[in-house]
Amino acid sequence: MKNKIYVLLVAVSLAFALTACTKEKSTDDDKVVKIAYLPITHSLAVLEEAEELEKEDGIKVELIKYGSWPELLDALNSDRVDGASVLIELAMKSKQEGIGIKAVALGHKDGNVLIVSNDIDSVEDLKGKNFAIPHRQSSHNILLNDALAKGGLTVDDINITELAPTEMPSALAAGTIDGYCVAEPFGAMGVSLGVGKVLYSSEELWENSLCCGLVLTDKFIEERPEEAKNFTERYKTAGANLDEEKAKEVAEKYLNQSDEVLDISLKWISYDELTITEDDYNTLAEKVKEYGLSDNPPEYEDFVKSDW
Ligand code: ZN
């Protein structure tokens, strides 16, 4: 008898578990939008959007945090997420390699700086020195090239090293590098620690520079077109709502950085007008070719989706 009751109990709980599973799965498929991000100020628009969508529309955005660009890219390129806030050059490279993705908006406007050690006074002083960027496929690499050109130098005159963003301020403090350019707030962190200063801000080097983009997978766009369109529109609205105060609130929640670092960093960036214009994209594509990031970047009409 005991055994019979036990079998019955197992059967009932199994049935219940299966129902719960099925229920959860259908909610997942219908409602959740999975977005990959790195905890940087450059991704605040998508973090703000997730908050707004859930509060106002009941649409759940599952934010998936990654520790590095290669890990995030791997998730995006294998359709494990519906989209990502990602360095646009990395996304362009993936597109070039045949991955089905589209850039639908900018991550931010401006918001990058070239940080150098306190004993460097001009870009010419960087000759023969060590300089860190996060990835060869980045606007940070382009901004470095632009800065060097101002002093009549090229990347052949310095030693470039790829470092994880979080390691850059301490590497500058230790003297293993003499400068760096990377997504924020790691530039602001160097300033806050007193180990470096701003040599150039991005707008001094490249007007209307592109850096990160909101990228969606073709799978998401094709299978859920209305949601993808709505998501893109709401993303731009969320960006427009991000004034310095609001941006700081979101950054405090997701970034785990000090007040001082955020105050310095958020003065350099804005999130309004996140549409990717053809002119700005073509300037980026030219720079990508000129500085050897890629010989064959995707065409605007193949890569940027604006015809919703
Ligand atoms: Zn960026």
Coordinates of C-alpha atoms and ligand atoms in Angstrom, one line a residue:
M1 CA 0.0 0.0 0.0
K2 CA 2.8 2.4 1.0
N3 CA 4.5 1.7 -2.4
K4 CA 1.3 2.4 -4.3
I5 CA 0.8 5.8 -2.5
Y6 CA 4.4 6.6 -3.3
V7 CA 4.0 5.8 -7.0
L8 CA 0.9 7.9 -7.1
L9 CA 2.6 10.8 -5.5
V10 CA 5.5 10.6 -7.9
A11 CA 3.1 10.4 -10.9
V12 CA 1.2 13.5 -9.7
S13 CA 4.2 15.6 -9.0
L14 CA 5.7 14.6 -12.4
A15 CA 2.6 15.6 -14.2
F16 CA 2.6 18.9 -12.3
A17 CA 6.2 19.5 -13.1
L18 CA 5.6 18.8 -16.8
T19 CA 2.6 21.3 -16.9
A20 CA 4.7 23.9 -15.2
C21 CA 7.5 23.4 -17.7
T22 CA 5.2 23.7 -20.7
K23 CA 3.6 26.8 -19.3
E24 CA 7.0 28.4 -18.7
K25 CA 8.2 27.5 -22.2
S26 CA 5.3 29.1 -24.0
T27 CA 5.7 32.3 -22.0
D28 CA 9.4 32.3 -22.9
D29 CA 8.8 32.0 -26.6
D30 CA 6.0 34.6 -26.8
K31 CA 7.2 37.3 -24.5
V32 CA 10.9 37.3 -23.7
V33 CA 13.5 39.2 -25.7
K34 CA 17.0 38.0 -24.8
I35 CA 19.6 40.7 -25.0
A36 CA 23.4 40.3 -24.4
Y37 CA 25.3 43.2 -22.9
L38 CA 28.6 44.1 -21.1
P39 CA 28.4 46.2 -17.9
I40 CA 29.6 49.4 -19.4
T41 CA 28.0 52.9 -19.8
H42 CA 27.8 52.2 -23.6
S43 CA 25.0 49.8 -23.0
L44 CA 22.8 51.9 -20.7
A45 CA 20.1 52.5 -23.3
V46 CA 19.2 48.8 -23.6
L47 CA 19.3 48.5 -19.8
E48 CA 17.0 51.4 -19.4
E49 CA 14.7 50.0 -22.1
A50 CA 14.4 46.7 -20.3
E51 CA 13.2 48.5 -17.2
E52 CA 10.7 50.6 -19.2
L53 CA 9.3 47.7 -21.2
E54 CA 8.7 45.6 -18.2
K55 CA 7.1 48.4 -16.2
E56 CA 4.9 49.8 -18.9
D57 CA 4.2 47.0 -21.4
G58 CA 4.7 43.8 -19.5
I59 CA 7.3 42.7 -22.1
K60 CA 10.1 40.9 -20.4
V61 CA 13.6 41.6 -21.6
E62 CA 16.1 39.0 -20.3
L63 CA 19.4 40.8 -20.0
I64 CA 22.3 38.4 -20.2
K65 CA 25.6 39.9 -18.9
Y66 CA 28.9 38.8 -20.4
G67 CA 32.4 39.4 -19.2
S68 CA 34.1 39.9 -22.6
W69 CA 33.3 40.8 -26.2
P70 CA 34.3 37.4 -27.6
E71 CA 31.9 35.6 -25.2
L72 CA 29.1 38.0 -26.0
L73 CA 29.8 37.6 -29.7
D74 CA 29.7 33.9 -29.5
A75 CA 26.2 34.0 -28.0
L76 CA 25.0 36.5 -30.7
N77 CA 26.5 34.6 -33.6
S78 CA 25.0 31.3 -32.5
D79 CA 21.4 32.7 -32.0
R80 CA 21.5 32.0 -28.2
V81 CA 20.2 35.6 -27.8
D82 CA 17.9 37.8 -29.9
G83 CA 20.2 40.7 -29.9
A84 CA 23.1 42.5 -28.2
S85 CA 24.6 45.9 -27.5
V86 CA 28.0 45.3 -29.1
L87 CA 31.0 47.1 -30.6
I88 CA 29.8 47.8 -34.1
E89 CA 33.0 46.8 -35.8
L90 CA 32.8 43.3 -34.3
A91 CA 29.2 43.0 -35.6
M92 CA 30.3 44.2 -39.0
K93 CA 33.0 41.5 -39.0
S94 CA 30.4 38.9 -38.1
K95 CA 28.1 40.1 -40.8
Q96 CA 31.0 39.9 -43.3
E97 CA 31.6 36.3 -42.2
G98 CA 27.9 35.4 -43.0
I99 CA 26.3 35.7 -39.6
G100 CA 22.6 36.8 -39.9
I101 CA 22.4 40.0 -37.9
K102 CA 21.4 43.6 -38.5
A103 CA 22.4 46.8 -36.7
V104 CA 19.2 48.7 -35.8
A105 CA 20.4 51.6 -33.7
L106 CA 23.5 53.2 -32.1
G107 CA 24.5 52.2 -28.6
H108 CA 25.4 55.8 -27.7
K109 CA 26.8 59.1 -29.0
D110 CA 30.4 60.1 -28.3
G111 CA 31.5 58.8 -24.9
N112 CA 35.1 57.6 -25.6
V113 CA 38.4 59.2 -24.5
L114 CA 42.1 58.6 -25.0
I115 CA 43.7 58.3 -21.6
V116 CA 47.5 58.7 -21.2
S117 CA 49.8 58.7 -18.2
N118 CA 50.4 62.1 -16.5
D119 CA 53.9 62.5 -18.0
I120 CA 52.6 62.5 -21.6
D121 CA 51.6 66.0 -22.9
S122 CA 51.0 65.4 -26.6
V123 CA 50.3 62.6 -29.0
E124 CA 53.9 62.9 -30.3
D125 CA 55.1 61.8 -26.8
L126 CA 53.4 58.4 -27.5
K127 CA 56.2 57.5 -30.0
G128 CA 57.7 54.2 -28.9
K129 CA 55.3 53.7 -26.0
N130 CA 52.8 51.0 -25.1
F131 CA 49.1 51.6 -25.8
A132 CA 46.1 49.4 -25.0
I133 CA 42.9 48.9 -26.9
P134 CA 40.2 46.3 -26.1
H135 CA 40.1 44.7 -29.6
R136 CA 41.5 45.4 -33.0
Q137 CA 37.9 45.5 -34.3
S138 CA 36.8 48.6 -32.3
S139 CA 36.3 52.3 -32.6
H140 CA 39.0 52.6 -29.9
N141 CA 41.5 51.3 -32.5
I142 CA 40.1 53.9 -35.0
L143 CA 40.3 56.7 -32.5
L144 CA 43.9 55.8 -31.7
N145 CA 44.7 55.9 -35.4
D146 CA 43.0 59.3 -35.7
A147 CA 44.9 60.7 -32.7
L148 CA 48.3 59.4 -34.0
A149 CA 47.6 61.0 -37.4
K150 CA 47.2 64.4 -35.7
G151 CA 50.9 64.1 -34.6
G152 CA 52.1 62.7 -37.9
L153 CA 52.4 59.2 -36.4
T154 CA 51.0 55.8 -37.3
V155 CA 50.4 52.6 -35.4
D156 CA 53.9 51.5 -36.5
D157 CA 55.4 54.1 -34.2
I158 CA 53.9 52.6 -31.1
N159 CA 53.3 49.2 -29.5
I160 CA 49.7 48.2 -29.4
T161 CA 48.4 45.6 -27.0
E162 CA 44.9 44.2 -26.6
L163 CA 43.8 44.1 -22.9
A164 CA 40.6 43.4 -21.1
P165 CA 38.9 46.8 -20.2
T166 CA 39.0 46.1 -16.5
E167 CA 42.8 45.7 -16.5
M168 CA 43.6 48.9 -18.3
P169 CA 43.5 51.4 -15.3
S170 CA 45.8 49.2 -13.2
A171 CA 48.1 48.5 -16.1
L172 CA 48.5 52.3 -16.6
A173 CA 49.1 52.7 -12.8
A174 CA 51.7 50.0 -12.9
G175 CA 53.4 51.6 -15.9
T176 CA 53.1 48.5 -18.2
I177 CA 51.1 50.7 -20.6
D178 CA 51.4 54.5 -21.3
G179 CA 47.8 55.0 -22.5
Y180 CA 44.6 53.3 -23.5
C181 CA 41.3 53.8 -25.2
V182 CA 38.3 51.6 -24.2
A183 CA 34.6 51.6 -23.5
E184 CA 33.5 53.6 -20.4
P185 CA 33.7 53.9 -17.5
F186 CA 37.3 52.5 -17.6
G187 CA 38.7 55.8 -18.9
A188 CA 37.0 57.7 -16.1
M189 CA 38.4 55.1 -13.7
G190 CA 42.0 56.0 -14.7
V191 CA 41.2 59.7 -14.2
S192 CA 39.5 59.1 -10.9
L193 CA 42.5 57.1 -9.6
G194 CA 44.8 59.9 -10.6
V195 CA 46.9 57.6 -12.8
G196 CA 46.1 59.3 -16.1
K197 CA 44.4 62.2 -17.9
V198 CA 42.3 62.7 -21.1
L199 CA 44.5 63.5 -24.1
Y200 CA 41.5 63.6 -26.5
S201 CA 37.8 63.0 -26.3
S202 CA 36.2 61.1 -29.2
E203 CA 34.4 64.2 -30.7
E204 CA 37.7 66.0 -31.0
L205 CA 39.0 63.2 -33.2
W206 CA 35.9 62.0 -35.1
E207 CA 32.6 64.0 -35.3
N208 CA 29.5 61.8 -34.9
S209 CA 31.7 58.7 -34.2
L210 CA 30.0 55.3 -34.1
C211 CA 31.1 52.9 -31.4
C212 CA 28.5 50.4 -30.1
G213 CA 25.3 49.4 -31.8
L214 CA 22.1 47.6 -30.9
V215 CA 22.2 44.5 -33.1
L216 CA 19.3 42.0 -33.6
T217 CA 19.5 38.6 -35.2
D218 CA 17.8 38.0 -38.5
K219 CA 16.0 35.1 -36.8
F220 CA 14.4 37.4 -34.3
I221 CA 13.5 40.0 -37.0
E222 CA 12.0 37.4 -39.4
E223 CA 10.2 35.3 -36.8
R224 CA 8.9 38.1 -34.6
P225 CA 8.9 41.2 -36.9
E226 CA 6.4 43.3 -34.9
E227 CA 8.2 42.7 -31.7
A228 CA 11.6 43.5 -33.3
K229 CA 10.2 46.8 -34.7
N230 CA 8.6 47.7 -31.4
F231 CA 11.8 46.8 -29.5
T232 CA 13.8 49.1 -31.7
E233 CA 11.4 52.0 -31.4
R234 CA 11.2 51.7 -27.7
Y235 CA 15.0 51.4 -27.5
K236 CA 15.4 54.8 -29.1
T237 CA 12.8 56.3 -26.8
A238 CA 14.6 54.8 -23.8
G239 CA 17.8 56.4 -25.0
A240 CA 16.2 59.8 -25.4
N241 CA 14.9 59.5 -21.8
L242 CA 18.5 58.9 -20.5
D243 CA 19.6 62.3 -19.2
E244 CA 22.6 62.4 -16.9
E245 CA 20.6 61.8 -13.8
K246 CA 18.6 58.9 -15.2
A247 CA 21.7 57.4 -16.8
K248 CA 23.4 57.4 -13.3
E249 CA 20.5 55.6 -11.7
V250 CA 20.6 52.8 -14.3
A251 CA 24.4 52.7 -14.1
E252 CA 24.3 52.4 -10.3
K253 CA 22.0 49.5 -10.6
Y254 CA 23.9 47.5 -13.2
L255 CA 27.6 48.6 -13.3
N256 CA 28.9 48.4 -9.7
Q257 CA 31.1 51.5 -10.1
S258 CA 31.8 54.4 -7.7
D259 CA 29.8 57.7 -7.8
E260 CA 32.9 59.6 -8.7
V261 CA 33.8 57.3 -11.7
L262 CA 30.2 57.5 -13.0
D263 CA 30.0 61.3 -12.6
I264 CA 33.2 61.8 -14.6
S265 CA 32.2 59.2 -17.3
L266 CA 28.6 60.3 -17.9
K267 CA 29.6 63.8 -18.8
W268 CA 31.3 62.4 -21.9
I269 CA 28.4 60.5 -23.4
S270 CA 24.8 60.9 -24.7
Y271 CA 22.0 58.6 -25.8
D272 CA 19.6 60.7 -27.8
E273 CA 19.2 60.4 -31.6
L274 CA 20.4 56.8 -31.8
T275 CA 19.5 56.3 -35.5
I276 CA 22.4 55.1 -37.6
T277 CA 22.6 57.5 -40.6
E278 CA 24.0 56.4 -43.9
D279 CA 26.5 59.3 -43.9
D280 CA 27.9 58.4 -40.5
Y281 CA 28.0 54.7 -41.3
N282 CA 29.9 55.4 -44.5
T283 CA 32.5 57.5 -42.7
L284 CA 33.0 54.5 -40.3
A285 CA 33.3 52.1 -43.2
E286 CA 36.0 54.3 -44.8
K287 CA 37.9 54.4 -41.5
V288 CA 37.7 50.7 -41.2
K289 CA 39.3 50.3 -44.6
E290 CA 41.8 53.1 -44.2
Y291 CA 43.2 51.8 -40.9
G292 CA 43.2 48.1 -42.0
L293 CA 40.4 46.7 -39.7
S294 CA 38.8 45.2 -42.8
D295 CA 39.1 45.5 -46.6
N296 CA 35.5 44.7 -47.2
P297 CA 33.0 46.1 -44.6
P298 CA 29.3 45.4 -45.2
E299 CA 27.3 47.9 -47.2
Y300 CA 24.9 50.2 -45.3
E301 CA 21.8 48.6 -46.9
D302 CA 22.9 45.1 -46.2
F303 CA 23.8 45.7 -42.5
V304 CA 21.8 48.5 -41.1
K305 CA 18.0 48.0 -40.9
S306 CA 16.0 51.2 -41.1
D307 CA 13.1 50.1 -43.4
W308 CA 10.6 48.9 -40.7
Ligands
ZN1 ZN 30.6 52.1 -27.4

